Structures are given as structure tokens and as C-alpha cells.
Short mmCIF file of C-alpha atoms in Angstrom, two decimals:
data_model
loop_
_atom_site.label_atom_id
_atom_site.label_comp_id
_atom_site.label_asym_id
_atom_site.label_seq_id
_atom_site.Cartn_x
_atom_site.Cartn_y
_atom_site.Cartn_z
CA MET A 6 0.00 0.00 0.00
CA HIS A 7 1.37 3.40 -0.99
CA ILE A 8 2.29 5.81 1.83
CA ASP A 9 -0.26 8.39 0.60
CA VAL A 10 -3.02 5.79 0.85
CA GLU A 11 -1.83 4.90 4.36
CA ARG A 12 -2.07 8.55 5.40
CA TYR A 13 -5.53 8.76 3.83
CA LEU A 14 -6.78 5.78 5.81
CA ASN A 15 -5.23 7.09 9.02
CA ARG A 16 -6.78 10.51 8.48
CA PHE A 17 -10.30 9.11 8.55
CA ASN A 18 -9.72 6.34 11.12
CA VAL A 19 -11.01 3.46 9.06
CA LEU A 20 -12.26 0.42 10.94
CA PRO A 21 -9.78 -2.42 11.65
CA GLU A 22 -11.81 -4.84 9.53
CA VAL A 23 -11.62 -2.40 6.65
CA ARG A 24 -7.87 -1.92 6.97
CA THR A 25 -7.42 -5.69 6.81
CA ALA A 26 -9.74 -6.01 3.82
CA VAL A 27 -8.08 -3.32 1.72
CA SER A 28 -4.49 -4.27 2.57
CA GLN A 29 -4.71 -7.84 1.29
CA ILE A 30 -4.89 -9.23 -2.21
CA PRO A 31 -8.53 -10.40 -2.48
CA LYS A 32 -8.85 -14.09 -3.19
CA MET A 33 -11.36 -15.79 -5.41
CA PHE A 34 -14.25 -17.66 -3.77
CA ILE A 35 -14.99 -21.08 -5.24
CA ASN A 36 -17.05 -23.89 -3.71
CA GLY A 37 -17.22 -22.14 -0.35
CA ASP A 38 -13.48 -21.53 0.02
CA PHE A 39 -11.16 -18.59 -0.65
CA THR A 40 -8.44 -19.51 -3.10
CA ASP A 41 -5.71 -18.14 -5.35
CA GLY A 42 -6.83 -20.71 -7.90
CA GLN A 43 -4.68 -20.82 -11.02
CA ALA A 44 -4.27 -17.07 -11.38
CA THR A 45 -1.84 -15.95 -14.05
CA GLY A 46 -0.59 -12.96 -12.03
CA THR A 47 -1.88 -9.80 -10.40
CA LYS A 48 -2.89 -6.29 -11.42
CA ALA A 49 -2.68 -3.08 -9.40
CA VAL A 50 -5.86 -1.77 -7.77
CA MET A 51 -5.72 2.02 -7.51
CA GLU A 52 -7.31 4.17 -4.80
CA PRO A 53 -9.12 6.99 -6.67
CA SER A 54 -8.95 9.73 -4.01
CA THR A 55 -5.15 9.59 -3.85
CA GLY A 56 -4.35 8.16 -7.27
CA GLN A 57 -2.00 5.67 -5.62
CA GLN A 58 -1.90 1.88 -5.49
CA LEU A 59 -4.14 0.33 -2.86
CA THR A 60 -3.56 -3.39 -3.38
CA GLU A 61 -3.55 -5.92 -6.21
CA VAL A 62 -6.16 -8.22 -7.70
CA LEU A 63 -5.64 -11.78 -8.88
CA LEU A 64 -5.85 -12.25 -12.63
CA GLY A 65 -7.96 -15.36 -12.73
CA SER A 66 -7.60 -17.86 -15.55
CA THR A 67 -10.05 -19.77 -17.68
CA ALA A 68 -9.26 -22.75 -15.45
CA ASP A 69 -10.62 -20.76 -12.51
CA VAL A 70 -13.80 -20.07 -14.44
CA ASP A 71 -14.09 -23.79 -15.21
CA ALA A 72 -13.72 -24.60 -11.50
CA ALA A 73 -16.30 -21.98 -10.47
CA VAL A 74 -18.84 -23.14 -13.07
CA ALA A 75 -18.28 -26.78 -12.11
CA SER A 76 -18.88 -25.89 -8.46
CA ALA A 77 -22.06 -23.96 -9.28
CA ARG A 78 -23.30 -26.77 -11.53
CA ALA A 79 -22.66 -29.53 -9.01
CA THR A 80 -24.37 -27.55 -6.25
CA PHE A 81 -27.36 -26.76 -8.45
CA ASP A 82 -27.76 -30.36 -9.61
CA SER A 83 -27.47 -31.64 -6.04
CA GLY A 84 -30.64 -29.74 -5.11
CA ILE A 85 -29.19 -28.51 -1.83
CA TRP A 86 -30.17 -24.97 -2.86
CA SER A 87 -32.45 -25.33 -5.88
CA ARG A 88 -34.78 -27.78 -4.08
CA MET A 89 -34.36 -26.37 -0.59
CA ALA A 90 -37.66 -25.58 1.11
CA PRO A 91 -38.55 -22.07 -0.09
CA ASN A 92 -38.91 -20.67 3.41
CA GLU A 93 -35.44 -21.97 4.33
CA ARG A 94 -33.91 -20.28 1.29
CA GLN A 95 -35.84 -17.14 2.18
CA ASN A 96 -34.52 -17.18 5.75
CA ILE A 97 -30.89 -17.53 4.63
CA LEU A 98 -31.29 -14.53 2.33
CA LEU A 99 -32.91 -12.55 5.13
CA LYS A 100 -30.02 -13.48 7.43
CA LEU A 101 -27.61 -12.22 4.77
CA ALA A 102 -29.47 -8.90 4.62
CA ASP A 103 -29.27 -8.62 8.42
CA LEU A 104 -25.51 -9.22 8.30
CA MET A 105 -25.08 -6.57 5.61
CA GLU A 106 -26.95 -4.12 7.78
CA ARG A 107 -24.86 -5.09 10.81
CA ASP A 108 -21.64 -4.49 8.85
CA ALA A 109 -22.90 -1.53 6.83
CA ASP A 110 -20.12 0.78 8.04
CA ILE A 111 -17.46 -1.78 7.12
CA LEU A 112 -18.90 -2.41 3.67
CA ALA A 113 -19.36 1.31 2.99
CA GLN A 114 -15.77 2.14 3.90
CA ILE A 115 -14.42 -0.71 1.76
CA GLU A 116 -16.56 0.39 -1.17
CA THR A 117 -15.58 4.04 -0.81
CA ILE A 118 -11.86 3.29 -0.61
CA ASP A 119 -12.06 0.94 -3.59
CA ASN A 120 -14.36 3.04 -5.81
CA GLY A 121 -13.97 6.61 -4.51
CA LYS A 122 -17.65 7.45 -4.03
CA ALA A 123 -18.91 9.63 -1.18
CA ILE A 124 -19.14 7.63 2.05
CA GLY A 125 -22.55 8.89 3.25
CA PRO A 126 -24.60 8.05 0.15
CA CYS A 127 -22.52 4.88 -0.30
CA LYS A 128 -23.76 3.52 3.02
CA ASP A 129 -27.36 4.62 2.45
CA PHE A 130 -27.78 3.62 -1.18
CA ASP A 131 -25.13 1.06 -2.07
CA VAL A 132 -25.01 -0.97 1.13
CA LEU A 133 -28.39 -0.56 2.79
CA GLY A 134 -30.09 -0.45 -0.61
CA SER A 135 -28.51 -3.81 -1.43
CA ALA A 136 -29.67 -5.25 1.90
CA ASP A 137 -33.18 -4.07 1.07
CA LEU A 138 -32.99 -5.82 -2.30
CA PHE A 139 -32.02 -9.13 -0.71
CA ARG A 140 -34.99 -8.80 1.66
CA PHE A 141 -37.34 -7.98 -1.21
CA MET A 142 -36.19 -10.93 -3.31
CA ALA A 143 -36.13 -13.27 -0.31
CA GLY A 144 -39.88 -12.81 -0.04
CA TRP A 145 -40.37 -14.10 -3.57
CA ALA A 146 -38.75 -17.44 -2.72
CA THR A 147 -42.04 -18.57 -1.16
CA LYS A 148 -44.26 -17.09 -3.88
CA ILE A 149 -43.08 -18.82 -7.04
CA GLU A 150 -46.05 -20.65 -8.52
CA GLY A 151 -47.35 -22.29 -11.69
CA ALA A 152 -50.89 -22.67 -13.01
CA THR A 153 -53.39 -25.32 -14.05
CA LYS A 154 -54.52 -25.43 -17.69
CA SER A 155 -57.85 -26.28 -19.29
CA LEU A 156 -57.17 -28.30 -22.45
CA SER A 157 -59.35 -28.49 -25.55
CA VAL A 158 -57.83 -31.58 -27.15
CA PRO A 159 -60.02 -34.72 -27.16
CA GLY A 160 -59.69 -36.87 -24.06
CA ASP A 161 -59.42 -36.38 -20.32
CA PHE A 162 -56.22 -34.66 -19.21
CA PHE A 163 -54.79 -32.80 -16.25
CA SER A 164 -52.23 -30.16 -17.27
CA TYR A 165 -50.26 -27.70 -15.20
CA THR A 166 -47.07 -25.63 -15.25
CA LEU A 167 -44.13 -25.46 -12.87
CA ARG A 168 -41.72 -22.53 -12.50
CA GLU A 169 -38.22 -23.84 -11.91
CA PRO A 170 -34.84 -22.11 -11.49
CA ILE A 171 -32.99 -21.74 -14.78
CA GLY A 172 -29.73 -23.14 -13.40
CA VAL A 173 -26.24 -21.60 -13.25
CA VAL A 174 -26.23 -17.83 -13.71
CA ALA A 175 -23.10 -16.03 -14.94
CA ALA A 176 -23.17 -12.54 -13.42
CA ILE A 177 -20.73 -9.88 -14.65
CA ALA A 178 -20.71 -6.73 -12.52
CA PRO A 179 -19.35 -3.25 -13.31
CA TRP A 180 -16.85 -1.11 -11.42
CA ASN A 181 -19.12 1.90 -10.81
CA TRP A 182 -21.40 0.09 -8.30
CA PRO A 183 -19.35 -2.96 -7.25
CA LEU A 184 -21.53 -4.11 -4.36
CA ASN A 185 -24.89 -2.75 -5.44
CA MET A 186 -24.77 -4.00 -9.04
CA SER A 187 -23.55 -7.39 -7.85
CA ALA A 188 -26.62 -7.54 -5.62
CA TRP A 189 -28.76 -6.60 -8.63
CA LYS A 190 -27.21 -9.49 -10.56
CA ILE A 191 -27.55 -12.20 -7.90
CA ALA A 192 -30.42 -11.52 -5.47
CA ALA A 193 -33.27 -12.65 -7.74
CA PRO A 194 -31.48 -15.77 -9.07
CA LEU A 195 -30.60 -16.80 -5.52
CA ALA A 196 -34.23 -16.39 -4.41
CA ALA A 197 -35.35 -18.52 -7.35
CA GLY A 198 -32.93 -21.32 -6.45
CA CYS A 199 -30.17 -20.67 -9.01
CA THR A 200 -26.46 -20.86 -8.30
CA ILE A 201 -24.04 -18.09 -9.27
CA VAL A 202 -20.66 -17.46 -10.82
CA LEU A 203 -19.93 -13.77 -10.32
CA LYS A 204 -17.11 -11.94 -12.06
CA THR A 205 -16.21 -8.73 -10.27
CA ALA A 206 -14.61 -5.76 -12.00
CA ALA A 207 -10.82 -5.89 -11.83
CA MET A 208 -10.70 -2.25 -10.69
CA THR A 209 -13.06 -2.75 -7.73
CA PRO A 210 -12.88 -6.31 -6.32
CA LEU A 211 -12.84 -5.67 -2.58
CA SER A 212 -16.41 -5.33 -1.29
CA MET A 213 -17.59 -8.62 -2.79
CA THR A 214 -14.72 -10.44 -1.11
CA TYR A 215 -16.04 -9.25 2.24
CA PHE A 216 -19.58 -10.03 1.09
CA ALA A 217 -18.54 -13.64 0.40
CA ARG A 218 -17.61 -14.02 4.06
CA LEU A 219 -21.09 -12.84 5.01
CA THR A 220 -22.66 -15.53 2.82
CA GLN A 221 -20.66 -18.11 4.75
CA GLU A 222 -21.92 -16.68 8.03
CA ALA A 223 -25.49 -16.58 6.72
CA GLY A 224 -25.39 -20.32 5.98
CA PHE A 225 -25.06 -20.49 2.18
CA PRO A 226 -24.12 -24.02 1.10
CA PRO A 227 -20.74 -24.20 -0.67
CA GLY A 228 -21.00 -23.60 -4.39
CA VAL A 229 -24.14 -21.46 -4.31
CA LEU A 230 -22.08 -18.29 -4.81
CA ASN A 231 -18.72 -18.39 -6.59
CA ILE A 232 -16.60 -15.31 -7.31
CA VAL A 233 -13.79 -15.00 -9.85
CA THR A 234 -11.55 -11.98 -10.43
CA GLY A 235 -9.57 -10.79 -13.42
CA GLU A 236 -9.77 -9.11 -16.79
CA GLY A 237 -13.11 -9.11 -18.58
CA SER A 238 -11.47 -9.65 -21.94
CA VAL A 239 -10.03 -12.93 -20.65
CA ILE A 240 -12.35 -14.51 -18.12
CA GLY A 241 -15.48 -12.39 -18.65
CA ASP A 242 -15.84 -13.42 -22.27
CA TYR A 243 -14.96 -17.02 -21.41
CA LEU A 244 -17.60 -17.08 -18.66
CA ALA A 245 -20.29 -15.62 -20.94
CA ARG A 246 -19.73 -18.34 -23.54
CA HIS A 247 -19.17 -21.18 -21.07
CA PRO A 248 -21.28 -24.26 -21.95
CA GLY A 249 -21.95 -24.90 -18.26
CA VAL A 250 -23.83 -21.61 -17.85
CA ASP A 251 -27.62 -21.35 -18.30
CA LYS A 252 -28.10 -17.57 -18.07
CA VAL A 253 -25.89 -14.49 -18.45
CA SER A 254 -26.52 -11.19 -16.68
CA PHE A 255 -24.24 -8.27 -17.53
CA THR A 256 -24.02 -4.60 -16.60
CA GLY A 257 -21.46 -2.43 -18.36
CA SER A 258 -20.73 -0.55 -21.54
CA THR A 259 -22.69 -1.05 -24.74
CA GLU A 260 -19.56 -2.03 -26.64
CA VAL A 261 -18.71 -4.84 -24.22
CA GLY A 262 -22.39 -5.77 -23.88
CA LYS A 263 -22.56 -6.58 -27.58
CA SER A 264 -19.68 -9.03 -27.25
CA VAL A 265 -21.34 -10.59 -24.19
CA ALA A 266 -24.56 -11.03 -26.16
CA LEU A 267 -22.69 -12.79 -28.97
CA ALA A 268 -20.86 -15.00 -26.48
CA ALA A 269 -24.12 -16.05 -24.78
CA ALA A 270 -25.83 -16.58 -28.13
CA SER A 271 -23.03 -18.92 -29.22
CA HIS A 272 -24.64 -21.62 -27.09
CA LEU A 273 -28.22 -20.28 -27.05
CA VAL A 274 -28.16 -18.94 -23.52
CA PRO A 275 -30.49 -16.01 -22.65
CA ALA A 276 -28.85 -12.78 -21.54
CA THR A 277 -29.91 -9.71 -19.62
CA LEU A 278 -27.89 -6.65 -20.67
CA GLU A 279 -27.99 -3.35 -18.78
CA LEU A 280 -25.75 -1.07 -20.81
CA GLY A 281 -24.97 2.59 -21.43
CA GLY A 282 -27.25 5.58 -21.25
CA LYS A 283 -27.62 9.26 -22.10
CA SER A 284 -30.80 10.00 -20.19
CA PRO A 285 -32.83 13.11 -21.08
CA MET A 286 -34.56 15.36 -18.56
CA VAL A 287 -37.40 17.19 -20.34
CA VAL A 288 -38.28 20.34 -18.40
CA PHE A 289 -41.36 22.41 -19.23
CA GLU A 290 -42.01 26.01 -18.24
CA ASP A 291 -44.23 25.15 -15.23
CA THR A 292 -41.55 23.12 -13.42
CA ASN A 293 -40.43 23.66 -9.83
CA LEU A 294 -36.81 24.54 -10.51
CA ASP A 295 -35.67 23.89 -6.93
CA ASP A 296 -36.86 20.30 -7.23
CA LEU A 297 -35.16 20.02 -10.60
CA ALA A 298 -31.84 21.28 -9.25
CA GLU A 299 -31.99 18.84 -6.33
CA ALA A 300 -32.69 15.97 -8.72
CA THR A 301 -29.59 16.79 -10.77
CA ARG A 302 -27.56 16.75 -7.58
CA TRP A 303 -28.57 13.12 -6.93
CA SER A 304 -28.44 12.05 -10.56
CA ILE A 305 -25.60 13.38 -12.68
CA TYR A 306 -23.43 14.63 -9.79
CA PHE A 307 -23.88 11.72 -7.39
CA ASN A 308 -21.14 9.10 -7.84
CA ALA A 309 -19.26 11.68 -9.93
CA GLY A 310 -21.63 11.07 -12.84
CA GLN A 311 -20.60 7.42 -13.13
CA ASN A 312 -24.18 6.27 -13.40
CA CYS A 313 -25.67 4.83 -16.58
CA SER A 314 -29.13 6.29 -15.94
CA ALA A 315 -27.90 9.72 -14.81
CA GLY A 316 -29.84 12.63 -16.27
CA SER A 317 -27.07 13.94 -18.51
CA ARG A 318 -29.14 15.72 -21.21
CA LEU A 319 -31.16 18.61 -19.82
CA TYR A 320 -33.81 19.98 -22.19
CA LEU A 321 -35.09 23.27 -20.73
CA HIS A 322 -37.99 25.22 -22.20
CA ARG A 323 -36.51 28.39 -23.65
CA SER A 324 -38.72 30.62 -21.48
CA ILE A 325 -37.08 29.27 -18.30
CA PHE A 326 -33.67 28.35 -19.68
CA ASP A 327 -31.71 31.07 -17.87
CA ASP A 328 -33.56 30.52 -14.58
CA GLY A 329 -33.11 26.77 -14.86
CA VAL A 330 -29.36 26.83 -15.42
CA LYS A 331 -28.98 29.37 -12.59
CA ALA A 332 -30.86 27.11 -10.15
CA ILE A 333 -28.63 24.18 -11.05
CA LYS A 334 -25.49 26.31 -10.97
CA ASP A 335 -26.37 27.45 -7.43
CA LYS A 336 -26.93 23.84 -6.39
CA ILE A 337 -23.67 22.46 -7.71
CA ALA A 338 -21.66 25.46 -6.49
CA ALA A 339 -22.47 24.29 -2.96
CA LEU A 340 -21.25 20.71 -3.53
CA SER A 341 -18.06 19.63 -1.83
CA VAL A 342 -15.55 17.87 -4.10
CA CYS A 343 -13.15 15.90 -1.94
CA ALA A 344 -11.93 12.48 -0.86
CA GLY A 345 -14.69 9.87 -0.63
CA LEU A 346 -14.05 9.01 3.04
CA ASP A 347 -14.49 12.64 4.08
CA PRO A 348 -17.94 12.93 5.72
CA ALA A 349 -18.34 16.28 3.94
CA CYS A 350 -17.90 14.72 0.50
CA ASP A 351 -20.67 15.28 -2.04
CA VAL A 352 -18.68 14.43 -5.17
CA GLY A 353 -15.75 12.04 -5.00
CA PRO A 354 -13.21 11.19 -7.69
CA VAL A 355 -13.88 9.24 -10.87
CA ILE A 356 -12.53 5.72 -11.05
CA SER A 357 -9.22 6.13 -12.86
CA GLN A 358 -6.78 8.46 -14.53
CA GLY A 359 -7.97 7.20 -17.89
CA ALA A 360 -11.57 8.11 -17.03
CA GLN A 361 -10.46 11.52 -15.80
CA GLN A 362 -8.58 12.20 -19.03
CA SER A 363 -11.49 11.02 -21.18
CA ILE A 364 -13.87 13.38 -19.37
CA GLY A 365 -11.28 16.16 -19.70
CA ARG A 366 -11.41 15.84 -23.49
CA TYR A 367 -15.18 16.40 -23.39
CA LEU A 368 -14.65 19.44 -21.16
CA GLU A 369 -12.30 20.95 -23.73
CA MET A 370 -14.94 20.31 -26.36
CA GLY A 371 -17.48 22.13 -24.20
CA LYS A 372 -15.20 25.15 -23.79
CA ARG A 373 -14.71 25.29 -27.54
CA ASP A 374 -18.30 24.81 -28.70
CA GLY A 375 -20.57 25.72 -25.78
CA ASP A 376 -21.06 28.02 -22.85
CA VAL A 377 -19.53 26.63 -19.63
CA ILE A 378 -21.92 27.78 -16.90
CA PHE A 379 -20.02 26.11 -14.07
CA GLY A 380 -16.94 23.92 -13.66
CA GLY A 381 -15.40 22.64 -16.85
CA ASP A 382 -12.01 21.76 -15.42
CA LEU A 383 -9.98 19.16 -13.55
CA PRO A 384 -8.82 20.32 -10.10
CA GLU A 385 -5.10 20.26 -9.36
CA GLY A 386 -3.64 17.83 -6.86
CA PRO A 387 -3.67 14.08 -6.29
CA GLY A 388 -6.58 11.84 -7.13
CA TYR A 389 -8.86 11.49 -10.14
CA PHE A 390 -11.20 14.42 -9.52
CA VAL A 391 -13.44 16.24 -12.00
CA ASN A 392 -15.27 19.38 -10.98
CA PRO A 393 -19.07 19.24 -11.38
CA THR A 394 -19.83 20.86 -14.70
CA LEU A 395 -22.80 22.50 -16.43
CA ILE A 396 -22.52 23.40 -20.12
CA ALA A 397 -25.12 25.14 -22.31
CA LEU A 398 -25.39 24.13 -25.96
CA ASP A 399 -27.92 24.74 -28.72
CA ASP A 400 -27.01 21.76 -30.92
CA ASN A 401 -28.69 18.43 -30.31
CA THR A 402 -26.25 16.65 -32.63
CA HIS A 403 -23.15 17.68 -30.68
CA PRO A 404 -21.07 14.82 -29.15
CA LEU A 405 -21.58 16.32 -25.68
CA VAL A 406 -25.32 15.77 -26.14
CA GLN A 407 -25.15 12.45 -27.96
CA GLU A 408 -22.33 10.51 -26.28
CA GLU A 409 -22.10 9.00 -22.81
CA ILE A 410 -19.45 11.01 -20.97
CA PHE A 411 -19.72 9.03 -17.71
CA GLY A 412 -18.67 11.91 -15.52
CA PRO A 413 -20.23 14.82 -13.60
CA VAL A 414 -21.07 16.76 -16.76
CA LEU A 415 -24.59 18.04 -17.49
CA VAL A 416 -25.41 19.56 -20.88
CA ALA A 417 -28.37 21.96 -21.11
CA VAL A 418 -30.20 22.46 -24.42
CA PRO A 419 -33.15 24.85 -25.00
CA PHE A 420 -36.40 23.91 -26.77
CA ASP A 421 -39.63 25.65 -27.75
CA GLU A 422 -42.38 23.11 -28.49
CA GLU A 423 -43.54 19.79 -27.02
CA GLU A 424 -43.24 17.79 -30.23
CA GLU A 425 -39.83 19.31 -30.86
CA VAL A 426 -38.41 18.20 -27.51
CA ILE A 427 -39.85 14.68 -27.82
CA ALA A 428 -38.01 14.30 -31.11
CA MET A 429 -34.81 15.72 -29.60
CA ALA A 430 -34.98 13.42 -26.58
CA ASN A 431 -35.57 10.35 -28.76
CA ASP A 432 -32.80 11.29 -31.19
CA ASN A 433 -30.15 9.27 -29.37
CA ALA A 434 -28.74 5.75 -29.50
CA TYR A 435 -29.58 5.05 -25.87
CA GLY A 436 -32.86 4.47 -24.07
CA LEU A 437 -32.25 3.63 -20.42
CA GLY A 438 -33.84 6.41 -18.36
CA ALA A 439 -35.68 9.70 -18.88
CA SER A 440 -37.67 12.20 -16.88
CA VAL A 441 -40.44 14.68 -17.61
CA TRP A 442 -40.91 17.81 -15.51
CA SER A 443 -44.26 19.61 -15.52
CA GLU A 444 -47.10 20.47 -13.16
CA ASN A 445 -49.50 19.64 -16.02
CA GLY A 446 -50.27 15.98 -15.30
CA ALA A 447 -51.83 15.30 -18.69
CA ARG A 448 -48.82 16.69 -20.52
CA ALA A 449 -46.40 14.80 -18.30
CA GLN A 450 -48.22 11.52 -19.00
CA ARG A 451 -48.51 12.26 -22.71
CA VAL A 452 -44.80 12.99 -23.12
CA SER A 453 -43.73 10.07 -20.92
CA ARG A 454 -45.54 7.62 -23.16
CA GLN A 455 -43.73 8.94 -26.24
CA LEU A 456 -40.20 8.79 -24.85
CA GLN A 457 -38.15 5.79 -25.99
CA SER A 458 -36.86 4.70 -22.61
CA GLY A 459 -36.99 1.72 -20.28
CA SER A 460 -37.81 3.96 -17.30
CA VAL A 461 -39.48 7.38 -17.20
CA TRP A 462 -39.79 9.45 -14.05
CA ILE A 463 -42.16 12.39 -13.65
CA ASN A 464 -40.98 15.37 -11.57
CA CYS A 465 -38.09 13.27 -10.28
CA HIS A 466 -35.16 11.35 -11.75
CA ASP A 467 -33.35 8.10 -10.91
CA VAL A 468 -35.90 7.02 -8.32
CA ILE A 469 -35.06 3.32 -8.21
CA ASP A 470 -36.58 0.81 -5.83
CA SER A 471 -36.25 -2.94 -5.35
CA ALA A 472 -39.85 -3.30 -6.54
CA THR A 473 -39.46 -1.36 -9.80
CA ALA A 474 -38.10 -3.16 -12.87
CA PHE A 475 -35.07 -1.49 -14.41
CA GLY A 476 -33.60 -1.93 -17.88
CA GLY A 477 -33.34 -0.19 -21.22
CA VAL A 478 -34.20 -0.23 -24.89
CA LYS A 479 -32.18 0.51 -28.03
CA GLN A 480 -28.42 0.54 -27.32
CA SER A 481 -29.08 0.46 -23.58
CA GLY A 482 -29.70 -3.28 -23.73
CA TYR A 483 -32.58 -5.61 -22.97
CA GLY A 484 -34.07 -7.52 -20.07
CA LYS A 485 -34.86 -6.28 -16.58
CA ASP A 486 -33.17 -6.15 -13.21
CA LEU A 487 -35.17 -5.61 -10.00
CA GLY A 488 -38.87 -6.10 -9.38
CA ARG A 489 -40.96 -9.18 -9.93
CA GLU A 490 -40.06 -8.91 -13.62
CA GLN A 491 -36.46 -9.98 -12.96
CA LEU A 492 -37.64 -13.33 -11.64
CA GLU A 493 -39.15 -14.12 -15.04
CA ALA A 494 -35.65 -14.18 -16.51
CA VAL A 495 -34.27 -16.69 -14.02
CA LEU A 496 -37.21 -19.09 -14.02
CA ILE A 497 -38.21 -21.56 -16.72
CA THR A 498 -41.74 -22.79 -17.33
CA LYS A 499 -42.26 -26.54 -17.50
CA THR A 500 -45.59 -27.88 -18.73
CA ILE A 501 -46.76 -31.24 -17.35
CA THR A 502 -49.76 -33.04 -18.88
CA MET A 503 -51.25 -36.28 -17.61
CA GLN A 504 -53.94 -38.43 -19.21
CA LEU A 505 -56.52 -39.35 -16.59
#
């Protein structure tokens, strides 16, 4: 661990369990045991607030994926989890949620050190939100049911359907929400009776290592959850096309998602893909601008803009354009940009130097072609920080409006008419999230129905709950996480017909 990281941890008095977790090379978790497996080496894990090395991660091999899939397959076929009494499976998942809540401070500190996000929201949303999801999905374990069928064919038959777990689920999680997105990938399959092989992001492997210990304490049978670490281009692709996998669930970039889809299709395995986004916020002249400004604070500026559904395209009615950008400017001017462990932190660093530099190129574009209302620069000093930025543009075709920047950069574009803004909002490759802002309920409903998006929020943005299905259209992917709808993707329907 670099001396600057050591000083950072000492400054904020991290918990002893956290210091242990972040100082060790995280092991893989296969068949209930932590192991180095047959790793081909290690890769540095950087701490974003200091820009220095934190630890290393094992570069797992295809042999490790084979071992993890074999463990998941043997456990699934044994029935120890898939045929466990539903209320027993429910109770184990509830125990896991209790343990996550008990260790919420530990998990939040690990996640913040590994990813850089602000510690307060990390505990509330990432950790406790994940615990809530496990509780929500645990309840479904006892509510999976089939149906009887009335047949019209000649004869006397009794026909019914069963809903059964699909089998081994390959879950590939992103670096921007290491714990939370892993929970999104695995909670529903676990409730249904599936077993899991989870690949964590190489940049952020630490929180799921600690989580694995909690599954042991909760009473998970060995092989129910298996975790492999390493490069996506090596073991992620291999896992997605593995013949021992029955379902693939991926969250990440659209470019990588397309390769995952092809890998899964190579052996006819269904995939759920939650990919990129460039979510519009359509704001009419009768909007409460204070509410709008607060929503941007928790959407595009929370997690330093590293959120696929963040409201990153702001369409403001021309009559309120100046007032709207002023309200948002005042909001973001009050945000504190600092190290994630600092209790005062509102906006932490982005994940890496490469991400910081990529965002910086967009900022230069904004200075050249638009009007920088606030921010627009990279602060000096250590760490991968980007100042919260608001840029005004009057060109819907500009790359700042069309491309996913994945940083704390909001682009404001004026519009005049309802039909005009609907066309502008839909003129984009992505379709993950969108919001409509108006006190006119009929207009808000009318516009919401015309937006090409998997989720639409009215007078709010990024309001996500365990009960609400989440997923996109167009280049944002297909399939749903969360809600009852996610269970449909991890259950198969078997029809049984008996002649009486």
C-alpha cells in the first residue's frame, strides 16, 4: 500500500476490519473456500482519491472459471439450494441482509476506498439499498407458482405448469457500483434457487470479497455463490460463452455488452444486458426549478456522474432556460468535491486516470463549442477528480449531447415546443432512463408515453426501488433487473400433462 493511501486511511480512522480487507490481495471464492486458484498474475488496484496503489487483484484464468462453473453446476444439480424448502432459502437470504446491515459501516468504507464514491450516500444507497434488495427478493422465494390449464384436445387430461430455477447464472458486474450492481445481478437468481458465478470488475474487487464471508456466516451451502476476479477480456468473455452456464446477466458498456450477447448466443443462452445511457430530462415552463436542481444533484453529480441512468441531457424550455441553469449552478456550487471518506464529500473522484482524461477531453470540447456555466475543469492535486460541470449548448447533434461522458457533466439544451423536444430526446442511440418535468399531469403523461426509454420518471429522476423493474431499450440493452419482472428471466416454465 502506498504511503499516501496509508495517510488517507489514518486521516479518517477506518475500521480495523476495513484496513485488513483493503491491505490484502482479495482471493477468489470457489465452492465455499477462498483460493488463489490458477491465477496468471496480479494487477494493481488504484485508490481513486489519492491516485496511488491500494492493493492488487488476482488475474484469474479460464481454469478458474471452469472450477467456479463446475462448483455452481454440481451444487445446483445436487438440489441442496435449488430444491431447498422455499422458506429456508428465504430465511438464509434474510439473514444475509441482516448481516449486511450489521456491517454496513465496514462495507461502505471498503466500497468508498475501492471506488472513490462519497461515504454517506454509499452507506445509504449502495449498502443498505442492497440489503433491502435481498430482503425484497427473499420474499419471492415462497411465492413462485405455476398454473393449471384447461385443455381443448379430445380426451381427459390434467395439465399444469411449474416454474423452476434456470440453473447456473453467470453474473458480470461493473466497477461503478461494485456491491450494489452485484446484488442486482444475484439476489433474484438466488431467491429462485439458481447458483451463481460472479465476475467482479478488476478495478473494484474488494467489497464482494467481504460479502462472500457474510454468505458463509449466513449459511449459504458451498457452491451457491462463486466469485472470480480478473480481466473481462479474458475470463469475462470465457464465462459468458461457457457451456456450463444457463443464463448471463451483464451490466457495463454497450460495446462490451454486444460481445457478451454474442458469447451467450453462441450456445443459445439467454442474456440480460444493462448497458450505457444518455438519459434526457425534459423540463417544461411550469416546473419547480428547486426540485429540478436537487434531482440533478442526486443524478448526474452523485457518484461523480458514473451512473448509466444519470440525467445527462437537460432539455429546458426556452422561457425558463436562464432561470433553470442558474438554479442548477447554485446547487452544484455548494457541492463539496473531496476524498470519498471525508464525511463532507458530495462528489468524490472518478474511477481512474484514464476516465479523468477522457472526461477532460469532453470538457475541452465544451469550452470550444458551448457556454460553460459552471466547472469545466480538472482540479489540481492528487486523485482522479473532475469538478461538477454544467454546459449550455444549442445543438442536439453535438457529441456532448449524444455521447455517454460518464462523468459529472450536465449539458443543457433549450427547446420551444412539445413535439420538438420529444423528437430531440428520442434522437439518441440510448434508451435507459428519462424524466419529464411539468405540473401539467396530462402533458407529463402524454410525453412520458412517447419517450423511448426503459424507465421514465415524472418530476423526479433516478428514483429506483427494489420493486421497480429497471432496464433499457435501443443501445441500452434488454431484459430487466429488479422487481418481480427480474424473476421471469431466471425461471423456466415446464408444462406437465397427464392423461386421466
